[in-house]
Every structure is written in structure tokens, then in C-alpha cells.
Coordinates of C-alpha atoms and ligand atoms in Angstrom, one line a residue:
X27 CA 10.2 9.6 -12.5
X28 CA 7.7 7.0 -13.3
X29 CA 5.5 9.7 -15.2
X30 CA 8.2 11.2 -17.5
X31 CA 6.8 12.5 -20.4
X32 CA 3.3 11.8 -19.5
X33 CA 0.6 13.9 -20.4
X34 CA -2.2 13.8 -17.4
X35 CA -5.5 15.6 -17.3
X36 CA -6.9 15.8 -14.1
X37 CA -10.5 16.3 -13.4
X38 CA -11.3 18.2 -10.6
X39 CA -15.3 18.2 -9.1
X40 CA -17.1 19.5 -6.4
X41 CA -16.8 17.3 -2.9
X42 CA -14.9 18.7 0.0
X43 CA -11.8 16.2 -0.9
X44 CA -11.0 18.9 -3.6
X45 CA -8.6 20.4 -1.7
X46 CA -6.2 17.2 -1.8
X47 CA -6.1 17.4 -5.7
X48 CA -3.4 19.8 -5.2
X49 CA -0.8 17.5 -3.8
X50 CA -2.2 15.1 -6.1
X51 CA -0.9 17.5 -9.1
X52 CA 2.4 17.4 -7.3
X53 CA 2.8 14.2 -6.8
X54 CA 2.1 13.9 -10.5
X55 CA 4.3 16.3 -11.4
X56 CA 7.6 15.0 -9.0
X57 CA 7.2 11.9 -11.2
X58 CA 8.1 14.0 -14.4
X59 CA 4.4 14.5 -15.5
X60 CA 2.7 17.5 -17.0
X61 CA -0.5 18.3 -15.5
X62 CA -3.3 19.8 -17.0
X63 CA -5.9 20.6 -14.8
X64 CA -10.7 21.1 -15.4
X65 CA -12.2 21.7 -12.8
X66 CA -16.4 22.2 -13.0
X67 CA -18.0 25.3 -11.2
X68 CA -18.7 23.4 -7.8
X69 CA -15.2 22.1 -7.8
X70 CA -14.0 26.1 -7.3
X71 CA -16.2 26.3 -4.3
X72 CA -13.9 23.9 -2.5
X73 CA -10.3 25.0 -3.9
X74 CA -9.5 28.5 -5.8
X75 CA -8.2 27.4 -9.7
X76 CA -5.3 29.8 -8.7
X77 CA -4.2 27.2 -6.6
X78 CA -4.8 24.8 -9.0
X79 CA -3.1 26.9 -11.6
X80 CA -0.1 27.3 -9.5
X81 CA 0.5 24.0 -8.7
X82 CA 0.3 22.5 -12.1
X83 CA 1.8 25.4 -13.8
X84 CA -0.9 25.7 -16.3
X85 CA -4.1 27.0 -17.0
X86 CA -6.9 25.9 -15.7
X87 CA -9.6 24.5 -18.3
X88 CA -13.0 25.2 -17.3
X89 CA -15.1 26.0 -19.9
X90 CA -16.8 23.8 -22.8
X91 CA -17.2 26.8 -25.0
X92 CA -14.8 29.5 -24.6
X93 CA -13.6 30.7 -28.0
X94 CA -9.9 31.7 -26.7
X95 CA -9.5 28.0 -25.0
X96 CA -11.0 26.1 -28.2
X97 CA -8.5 28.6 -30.4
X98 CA -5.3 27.5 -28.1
X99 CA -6.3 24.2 -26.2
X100 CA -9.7 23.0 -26.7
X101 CA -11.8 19.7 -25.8
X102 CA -10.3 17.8 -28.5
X103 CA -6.5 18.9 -28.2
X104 CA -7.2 18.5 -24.4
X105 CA -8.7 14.8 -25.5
X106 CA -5.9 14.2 -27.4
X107 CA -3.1 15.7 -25.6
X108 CA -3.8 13.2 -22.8
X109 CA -2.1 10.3 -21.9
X110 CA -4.1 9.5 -18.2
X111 CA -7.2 11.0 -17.3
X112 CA -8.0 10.9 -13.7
X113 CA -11.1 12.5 -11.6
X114 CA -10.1 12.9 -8.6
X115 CA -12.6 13.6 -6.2
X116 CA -15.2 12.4 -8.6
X117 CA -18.9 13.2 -7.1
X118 CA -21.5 10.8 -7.7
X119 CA -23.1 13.4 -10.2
X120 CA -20.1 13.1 -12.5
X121 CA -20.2 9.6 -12.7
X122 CA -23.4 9.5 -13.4
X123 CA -23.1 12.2 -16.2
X124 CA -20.0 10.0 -17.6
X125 CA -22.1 6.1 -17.8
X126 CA -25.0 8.7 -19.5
X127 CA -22.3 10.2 -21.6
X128 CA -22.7 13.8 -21.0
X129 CA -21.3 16.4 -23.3
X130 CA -22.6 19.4 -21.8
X131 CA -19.8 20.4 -19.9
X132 CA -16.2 20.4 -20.7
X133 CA -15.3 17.2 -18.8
X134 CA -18.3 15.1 -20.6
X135 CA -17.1 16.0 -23.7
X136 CA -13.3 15.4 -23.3
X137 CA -13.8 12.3 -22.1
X138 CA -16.0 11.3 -24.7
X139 CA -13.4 12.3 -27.7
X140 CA -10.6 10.9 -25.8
X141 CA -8.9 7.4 -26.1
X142 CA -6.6 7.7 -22.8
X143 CA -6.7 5.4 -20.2
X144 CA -9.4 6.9 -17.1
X145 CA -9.1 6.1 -13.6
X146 CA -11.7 7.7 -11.1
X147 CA -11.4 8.4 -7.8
X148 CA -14.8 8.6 -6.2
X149 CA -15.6 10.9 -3.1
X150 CA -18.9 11.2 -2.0
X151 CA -21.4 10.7 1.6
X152 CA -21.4 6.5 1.9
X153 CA -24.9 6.0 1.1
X154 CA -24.5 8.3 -2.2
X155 CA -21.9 5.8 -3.1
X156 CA -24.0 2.5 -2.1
X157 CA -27.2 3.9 -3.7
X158 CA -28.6 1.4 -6.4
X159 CA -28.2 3.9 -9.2
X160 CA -24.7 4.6 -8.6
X161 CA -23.8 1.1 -8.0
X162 CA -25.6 0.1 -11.4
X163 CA -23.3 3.5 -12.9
X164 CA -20.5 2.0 -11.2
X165 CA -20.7 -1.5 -12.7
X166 CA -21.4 0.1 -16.3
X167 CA -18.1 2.2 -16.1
X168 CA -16.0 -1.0 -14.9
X169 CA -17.7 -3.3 -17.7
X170 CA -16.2 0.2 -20.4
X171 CA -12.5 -0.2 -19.0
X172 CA -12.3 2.5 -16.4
X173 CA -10.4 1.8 -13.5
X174 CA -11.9 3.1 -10.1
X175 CA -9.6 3.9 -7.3
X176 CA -11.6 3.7 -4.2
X177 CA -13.4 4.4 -2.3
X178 CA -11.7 4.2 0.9
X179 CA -13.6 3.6 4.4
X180 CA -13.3 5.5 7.4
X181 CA -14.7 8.5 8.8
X182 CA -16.3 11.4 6.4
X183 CA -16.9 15.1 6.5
X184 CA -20.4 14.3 7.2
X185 CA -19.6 12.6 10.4
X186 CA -20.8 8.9 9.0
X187 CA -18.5 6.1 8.8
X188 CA -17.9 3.9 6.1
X189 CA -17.0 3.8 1.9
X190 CA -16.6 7.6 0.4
X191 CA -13.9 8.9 1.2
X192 CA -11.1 9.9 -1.5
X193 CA -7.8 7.5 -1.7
X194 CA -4.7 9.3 -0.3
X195 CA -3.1 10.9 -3.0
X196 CA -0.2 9.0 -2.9
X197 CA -2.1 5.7 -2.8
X198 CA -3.8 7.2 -6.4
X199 CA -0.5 7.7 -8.0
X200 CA 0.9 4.4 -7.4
X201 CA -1.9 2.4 -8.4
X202 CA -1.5 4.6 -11.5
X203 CA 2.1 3.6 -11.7
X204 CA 1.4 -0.1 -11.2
X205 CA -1.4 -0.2 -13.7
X206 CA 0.7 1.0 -16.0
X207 CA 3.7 -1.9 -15.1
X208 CA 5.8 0.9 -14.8
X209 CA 6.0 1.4 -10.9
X210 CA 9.1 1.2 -8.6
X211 CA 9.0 -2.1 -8.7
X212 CA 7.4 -3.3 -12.0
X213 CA 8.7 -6.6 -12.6
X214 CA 9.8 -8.0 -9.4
X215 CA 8.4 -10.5 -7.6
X216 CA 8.3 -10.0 -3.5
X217 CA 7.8 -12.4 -0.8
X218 CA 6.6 -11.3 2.6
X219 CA 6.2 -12.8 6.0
X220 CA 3.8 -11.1 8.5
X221 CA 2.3 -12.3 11.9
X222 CA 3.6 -13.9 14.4
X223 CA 3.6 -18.0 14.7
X224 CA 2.2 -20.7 16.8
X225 CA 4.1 -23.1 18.6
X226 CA 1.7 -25.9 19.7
X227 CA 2.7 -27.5 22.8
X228 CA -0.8 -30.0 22.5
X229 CA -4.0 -29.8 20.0
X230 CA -5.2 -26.4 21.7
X231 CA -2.0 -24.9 23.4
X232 CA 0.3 -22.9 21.8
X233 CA 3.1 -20.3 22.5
X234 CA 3.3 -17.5 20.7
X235 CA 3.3 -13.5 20.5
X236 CA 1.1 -10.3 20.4
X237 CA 2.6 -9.3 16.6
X238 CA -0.6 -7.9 14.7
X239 CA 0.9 -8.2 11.1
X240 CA -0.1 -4.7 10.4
X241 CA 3.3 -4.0 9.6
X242 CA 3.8 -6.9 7.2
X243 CA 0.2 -6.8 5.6
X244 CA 1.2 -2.8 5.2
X245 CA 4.7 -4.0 3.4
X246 CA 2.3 -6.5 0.8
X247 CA -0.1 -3.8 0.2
X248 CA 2.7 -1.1 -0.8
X249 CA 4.6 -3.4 -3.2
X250 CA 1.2 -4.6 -4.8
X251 CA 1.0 -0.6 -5.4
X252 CA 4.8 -0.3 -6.3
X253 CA 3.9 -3.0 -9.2
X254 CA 5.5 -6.0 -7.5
X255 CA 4.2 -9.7 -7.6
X256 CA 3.8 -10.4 -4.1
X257 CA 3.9 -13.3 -1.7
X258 CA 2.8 -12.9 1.6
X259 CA 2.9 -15.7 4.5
X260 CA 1.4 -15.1 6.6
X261 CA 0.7 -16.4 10.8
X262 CA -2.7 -16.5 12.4
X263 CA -3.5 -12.9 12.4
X264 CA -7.2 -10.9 11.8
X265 CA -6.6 -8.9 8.8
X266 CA -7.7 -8.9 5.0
X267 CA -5.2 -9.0 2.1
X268 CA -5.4 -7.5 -1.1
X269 CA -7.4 -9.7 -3.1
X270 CA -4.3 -9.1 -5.7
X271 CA -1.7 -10.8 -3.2
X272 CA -0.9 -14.7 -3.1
X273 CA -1.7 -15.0 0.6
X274 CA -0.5 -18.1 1.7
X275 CA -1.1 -18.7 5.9
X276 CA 0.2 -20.9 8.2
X277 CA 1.0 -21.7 11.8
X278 CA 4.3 -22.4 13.2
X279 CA 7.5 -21.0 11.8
X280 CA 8.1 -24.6 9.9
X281 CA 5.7 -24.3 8.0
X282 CA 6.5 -20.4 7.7
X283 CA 9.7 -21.8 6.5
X284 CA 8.9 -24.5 4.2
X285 CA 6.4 -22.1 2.3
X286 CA 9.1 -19.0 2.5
X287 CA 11.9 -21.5 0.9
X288 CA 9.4 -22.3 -2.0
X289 CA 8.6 -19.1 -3.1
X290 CA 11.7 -17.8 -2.8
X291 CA 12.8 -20.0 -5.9
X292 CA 11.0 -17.2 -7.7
X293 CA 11.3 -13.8 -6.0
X294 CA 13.8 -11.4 -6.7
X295 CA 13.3 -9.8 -2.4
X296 CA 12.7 -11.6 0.8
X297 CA 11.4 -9.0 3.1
X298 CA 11.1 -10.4 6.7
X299 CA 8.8 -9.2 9.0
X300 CA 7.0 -11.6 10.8
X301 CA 7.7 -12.4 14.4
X302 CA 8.6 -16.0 14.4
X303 CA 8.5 -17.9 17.5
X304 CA 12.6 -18.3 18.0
X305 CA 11.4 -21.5 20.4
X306 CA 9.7 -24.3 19.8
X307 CA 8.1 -27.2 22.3
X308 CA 10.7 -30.3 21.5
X309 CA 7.6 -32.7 22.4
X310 CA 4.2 -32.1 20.9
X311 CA 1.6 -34.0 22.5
X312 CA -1.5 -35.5 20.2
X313 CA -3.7 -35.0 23.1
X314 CA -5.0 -32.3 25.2
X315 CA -2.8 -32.3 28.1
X316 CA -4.9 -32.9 31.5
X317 CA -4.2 -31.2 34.4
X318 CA -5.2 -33.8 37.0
X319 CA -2.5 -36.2 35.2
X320 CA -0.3 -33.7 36.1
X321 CA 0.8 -31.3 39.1
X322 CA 3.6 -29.6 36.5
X323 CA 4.5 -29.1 33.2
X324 CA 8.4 -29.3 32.2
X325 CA 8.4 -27.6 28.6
X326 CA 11.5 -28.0 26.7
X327 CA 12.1 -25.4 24.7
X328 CA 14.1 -25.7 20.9
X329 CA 14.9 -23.5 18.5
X330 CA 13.7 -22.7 15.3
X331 CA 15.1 -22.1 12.1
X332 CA 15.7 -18.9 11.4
X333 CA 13.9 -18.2 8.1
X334 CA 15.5 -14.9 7.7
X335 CA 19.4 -16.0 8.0
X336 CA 18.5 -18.9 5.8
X337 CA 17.3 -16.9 2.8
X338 CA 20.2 -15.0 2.8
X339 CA 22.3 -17.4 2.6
X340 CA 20.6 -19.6 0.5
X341 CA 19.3 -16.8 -1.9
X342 CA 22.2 -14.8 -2.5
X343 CA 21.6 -12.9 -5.6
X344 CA 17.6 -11.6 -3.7
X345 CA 17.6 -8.8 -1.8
X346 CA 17.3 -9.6 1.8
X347 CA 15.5 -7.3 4.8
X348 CA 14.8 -7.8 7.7
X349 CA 12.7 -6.4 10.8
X350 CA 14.4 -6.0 14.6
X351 CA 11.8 -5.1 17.0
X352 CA 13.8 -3.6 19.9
X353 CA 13.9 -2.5 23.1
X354 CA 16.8 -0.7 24.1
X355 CA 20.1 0.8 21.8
X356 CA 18.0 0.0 19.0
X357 CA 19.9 1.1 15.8
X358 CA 22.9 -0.9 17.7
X359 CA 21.6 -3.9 18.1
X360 CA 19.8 -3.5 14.7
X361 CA 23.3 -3.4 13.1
X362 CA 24.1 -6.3 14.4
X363 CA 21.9 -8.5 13.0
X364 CA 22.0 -6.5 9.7
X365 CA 25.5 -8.3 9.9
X366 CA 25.4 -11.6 11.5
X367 CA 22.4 -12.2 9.2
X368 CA 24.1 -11.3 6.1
X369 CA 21.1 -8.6 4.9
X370 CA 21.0 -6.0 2.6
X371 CA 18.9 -4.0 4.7
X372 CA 17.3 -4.0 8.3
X373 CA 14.4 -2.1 9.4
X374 CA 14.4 -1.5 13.5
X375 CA 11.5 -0.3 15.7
X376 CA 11.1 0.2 19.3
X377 CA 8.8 -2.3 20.7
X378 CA 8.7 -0.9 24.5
X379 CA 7.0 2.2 22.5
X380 CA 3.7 1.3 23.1
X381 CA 2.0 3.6 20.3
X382 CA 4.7 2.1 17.8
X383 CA 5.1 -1.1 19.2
X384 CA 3.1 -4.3 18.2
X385 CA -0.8 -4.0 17.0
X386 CA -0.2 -0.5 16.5
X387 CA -1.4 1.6 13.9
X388 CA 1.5 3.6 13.5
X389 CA 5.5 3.0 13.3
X390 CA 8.4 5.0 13.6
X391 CA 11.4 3.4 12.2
X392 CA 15.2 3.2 11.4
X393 CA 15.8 2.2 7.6
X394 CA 19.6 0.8 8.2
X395 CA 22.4 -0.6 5.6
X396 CA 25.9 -1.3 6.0
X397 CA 26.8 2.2 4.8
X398 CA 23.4 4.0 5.8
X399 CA 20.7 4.8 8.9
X400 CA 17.8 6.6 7.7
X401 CA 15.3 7.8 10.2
X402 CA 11.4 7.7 9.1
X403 CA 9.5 10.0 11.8
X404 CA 5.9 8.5 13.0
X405 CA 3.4 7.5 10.3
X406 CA 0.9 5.2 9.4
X407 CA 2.3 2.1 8.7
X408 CA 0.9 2.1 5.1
X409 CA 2.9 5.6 4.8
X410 CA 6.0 3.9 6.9
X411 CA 5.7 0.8 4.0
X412 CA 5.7 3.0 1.2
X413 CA 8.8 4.9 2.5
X414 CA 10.6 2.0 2.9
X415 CA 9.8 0.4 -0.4
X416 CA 10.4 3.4 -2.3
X417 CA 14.2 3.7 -0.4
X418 CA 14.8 -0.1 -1.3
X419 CA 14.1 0.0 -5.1
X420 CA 16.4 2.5 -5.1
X421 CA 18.9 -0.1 -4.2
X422 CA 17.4 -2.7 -6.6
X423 CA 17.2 -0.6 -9.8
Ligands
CTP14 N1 13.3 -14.0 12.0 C1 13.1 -15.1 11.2 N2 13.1 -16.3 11.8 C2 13.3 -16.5 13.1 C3 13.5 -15.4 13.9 C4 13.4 -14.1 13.4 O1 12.9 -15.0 10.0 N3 13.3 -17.7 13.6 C5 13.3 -12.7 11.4 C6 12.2 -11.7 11.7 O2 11.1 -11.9 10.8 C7 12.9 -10.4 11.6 C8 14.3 -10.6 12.1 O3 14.5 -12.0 11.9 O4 12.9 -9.9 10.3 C9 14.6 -10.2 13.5 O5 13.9 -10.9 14.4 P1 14.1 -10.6 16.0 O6 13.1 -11.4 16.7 O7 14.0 -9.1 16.2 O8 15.5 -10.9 16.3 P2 16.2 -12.3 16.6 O9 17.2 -12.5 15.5 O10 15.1 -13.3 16.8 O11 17.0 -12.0 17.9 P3 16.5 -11.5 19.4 O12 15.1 -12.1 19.6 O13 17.5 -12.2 20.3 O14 16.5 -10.0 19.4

């Protein structure tokens, strides 16, 4: 109930996303908030306000001067009333009416009179959104305090493909949450490994595996969301982190170690979920091996630390998960590392699933304690990350 008691005005405009403000209301509203609900004329060509209305359990405001609504709830009780303001989809036309300071409808002028906190959730074609003029609007509304959320890339009702689309309405209320330090996991500080790690057997050989570090990256990006301070170490992989999370990379699972075991002195959760190599070569040679020195190579193989087993046993009071990629009996064997590794939680996939399996986009997974096996049904991994952060600061707190 991270909105209990909190008082938010949403401002609904016209852009086809429209129809998703609905299950942003109840999002809103699962997390104890009321919801108060304008929407402008276009706005009701792209979701009924009975919809709206229904949702929020209110009345819809959409009109600057209506004598009944200024006699009951006008612009400056719905100003005041308001704790967050959010437009969500915002079209380029209301943002550019907001840096201008528009009062001629009933959003300009609420959001002129009002001192709450605004966060804006663009939605709009890409090259509407990359224009100069709403750039330059853009800038001006970060340089007066309001927080943007979004926009997010990816393909748009248009047909075009990059930024414009509206953040998933679950992505908008966390951030929310986490702006406000009062997410699931305000105040806790998380360290994540993703990737997989090289062994090097000479200056350009290595062994290693075909882990993407979606997963892991996916893990990061949801506790930045949830509020969390976050770590993540990270193996040679091709993604982007949050500009928010202290990415530290390395190579082999050593150094994956040595940097885990420092910032561990300072998180409250170790959540594991890189593939470390479990081998290592026992000989590393400073030169390039040469193949006409040589008519075979004899590799011998060592172990390698493993970082997850040693955090929980050296970090006892942190809350320890883990990741077991499987491929057969895989809550089973899950279990049984949930125990010999001493963890407070394991998270198992099946690997010999290829469309769930490493590099994929999506995950299907088994959330399992000592007492409990949850089963989380194929998602996105960012939706699969959320879940299982959500489920584990229900543990914490
Ligand atoms: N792990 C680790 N350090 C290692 C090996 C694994 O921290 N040297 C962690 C992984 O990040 C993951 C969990 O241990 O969270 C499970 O790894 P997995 O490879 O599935 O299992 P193993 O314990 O290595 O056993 P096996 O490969 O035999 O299944």
C-alpha cells in the first residue's frame, strides 16, 4: 500500500495509449490511493469517462468552467486536493500548453494553482517527440521540477519504431513509488550479478557461456524502480544499465567475486544471477597459444569459488537468492541447492526451453523457499523481475 492516503490526479489526453490509463487508476488505487481523474475532449475519443469513472470511483472532471464542479470540486480544490499529479498519456500539445502555461482548459489551470509533485508520461509519433520545439518544451519542464517518465522505444501505433510510446503502467507507478523513497524497497541497498564470466585459457581464449544477462539487468532495473540502491556486476555482456545503477563489470568469476564480497559489506540482499563459469583453466598462459607448437591441448580444468554459497555464509543477516537454470526435475533440483547453499530464496528456470532459456526475452519461473514454490507463468523478464521483487520484500519487510 505504498499510496495509502494519497491523493492523485490523473490527467488523461488524447493519444491512442489512453486506453491504458485505466489500469493505471487501478494500479493506483491497489496501492491505497484515491484517484481523481480530467480528461480533455480528445482524451474521450480514445476511452469513454464511464470507464474512467468506474475505475476510479469518482467523477470525472472535465470542464474549466462548470458552475456545479466549481460549487463541489473545482480547479483550485482539485489543485489543492492533490498530492501527485500525473499525465498519463501526455500528447505533445499538452506539454506544450503546460511550458506556455496554459489556463484555458481545466488541466492548464490546475496545474498552474497546484503545488503537488507532477510527473508526465509522454505518448506521442517519435518524431513529434524529437521535434526541436518539444525537445526545447521538454528541457524547460525538467529545468521547473517535473519529472518525465518516458518515453519508451519500440514499435508505435503509427507503425514507426523508436521513442513515443507510453511507459507500462506498472513501470509509472513504481517510479512514482521510488521517487517518493517510499517503494518496496526504499532503503535497501541490493547487489546483483548478471552475465556470464570468462575464463581465459591465454590473452584471446576463453571459456565461457551463452548467458545474455537479460535476466540480471531485468532484476537491477526493477529494484532501481522498487527504490533500492543497487549494485550490479556485471560479465561481458551487450546491454545498457540504468544510468541510476552502480554498474561495476568484470571478467572471470574472481574478479566477480572480489567485487561481490566488497559490496556486500553494505547491502542488505545478494541476489545471484549470473552464470559463473563453475571451471576455471588451472594454467593461464601470457601468450597466445600457437598451434604449430602444439598437436593438442590438455586443459585442466579447477573450480571456482562459488560466489553464491559464500555470501551466505559469510553475510548471514542479508537476504540471499539465487538463480538454478535447469534442465530436467527443475523445482527438485532447485530445492536442493536452495539448501546446500543456505538461501533464503531460489529462483529456477528451464534452460532446455528455448524461448525461456538463455538470451531470451521472456522467462517463466519457479519462485521457491523452504516453505514455499510459487509459479510465475511466461512474461517479460522485466514483468518476471518485478514479480519476484515484489514477492521478496514481502519477506524483508
Ligand atoms: N553461482 C555462483 N558462483 C558459482 C556458480 C554459481 O554464484 N561459481 C550461482 C549462480 O549465480 C546462481 C546459482 O549459483 O544463482 C546456481 O548456479 P547453477 O549454475 O545453476 O548451479 P550450480 O550450483 O553451479 O550447479 P550445477 O551447475 O551443477 O547445476
Amino acid at each position: 500500500m505504498y499510496f495509502r492516503n494519497k491523493n492523485i490526479l490523473l490527467g488523461v489526453t488524447g493519444g491512442v495509449a489512453a486506453y491504458k490509463s485505466a489500469e493505471v487508476i487501478r494500479l493506483f488505487k491497489k496501492q491505497g490511493a484515491d484517484v481523481r481523474v480530467i480528461m480533455t475532449e480528445s482524451a474521450k475519443e480514445f476511452i469513454t469517462p464511464l470507464t474512467l469513472q468506474a475505475v476510479s470511483g469518482n467523477e470525472i472532471h472535465d470542464s474549466l468552467l462548470d458552475t456545479k464542479a466549481e460549487s463541489a470540486m473545482g480547479h483550485i480544490e482539485l489543485a489543492k486536493w492533490a498530492d501527485i499529479i500525473l499525465i498519463a498519456p501526455c500528447t505533445a500539445e499538452t506539454i506544450a500548453k503546460i511550458t506556455h502555461g496554459r489556463a484555458d482548459s481545466l488541466m492548464g489551470a490546475v496545474l498552474l494553482a497546484s503545488n503537488a509533485d507532477i510527473f508526465i508520461a509522454p505518448a506521442m509519433n517519435m518524431n513529434m517527440w524529437l521535434d526541436d520545439s518539444t525537445q526545447n518544451n521538454y528541457k524547460t519542464l525538467l529545468k521547473r521540477g517535473i519529472t518525465f517518465i518516458g518515453p519508451a522505444e519500440g514499435e508505435q501505433a503509427c507503425g514507426d519504431i523508436g521513442p513515443g510510446r507510453m511507459e507500462e503502467p506498472d513501470k509509472i507507478i513504481n517510479l512514482i513509488s521510488s521517487s517518493f523513497n517510499s517503494g518496496p524497497l526504499a532503503n535497501k541497498t541490493i547487489t546483483v550479478t548478471a552475465g556470464p564470466t570468462r575464463e581465459q585459457l591465454d590473452p584471446v581464449r576463453f571459456i565461457s557461456n551463452n548467458s545474455s544477462g537479460k535476466m540480471g539487468y531485468s532484476i537491477a532495473e526493477a529494484a532501481i524502480e522498487a527504490g533500492a540502491i543497487v549494485n550490479l556486476i556485471s560479465g561481458p555482456v551487450a546491454l545498457n544499465a540504468n544510468s541510476k545503477i552502480n554498474l561495476i563489470k568484470v571478467n572471470s568469476a574472481n574478479e566477480m567475486q572480489e567485487s561481490v564480497m566488497d559490496c556486500m559489506k553494505t547491502s542488505d540482499i545478494f541476489i545471484g544471477c549470473a552464470a559463473v563459469s563453475d571451471f576455471k583453466s588451472s594454467d593461464i598462459s601470457d601468450t597466445k597459444i600457437k598451434k604449430e607448437d602444439i598437436s593438442k591441448i590438455d586443459i585442466q580444468l579447477e573450480k571456482n569459488e562459488d560466489i553464491l554459497a559464500n555470501v551466505a555464509s559469510k553475510y548471514k543477516s542479508a537476504y540471499v537468492v539465487g538463480f538454478a537454470a535447469e534442465t530436467s526435475d527443475v523445482v527438485n533440483n532447485a530445492k536442493k541447492k536452495l539448501i546446500s547453499k543456505n538461501l533464503d530464496m531460489i529462483v529456477s528456470n528451464d534452460v532446455s526451453d528455448k524461448a525461456i532459456g538463455f538470451d531470451a526475452d521472456e522467462n517463466e519461473v519457479n519462485i521457491i523457499t523452504k516453505n514455499e514454490s510459487i509459479f510465475l507463468k511466461r512474461d517479460k523478464k522485466i514483468r518476471i523481475a518485478r514479480e519476484i521483487l515484489n514477492f521478496m520484500s514481502l519477506k524483508i519487510n
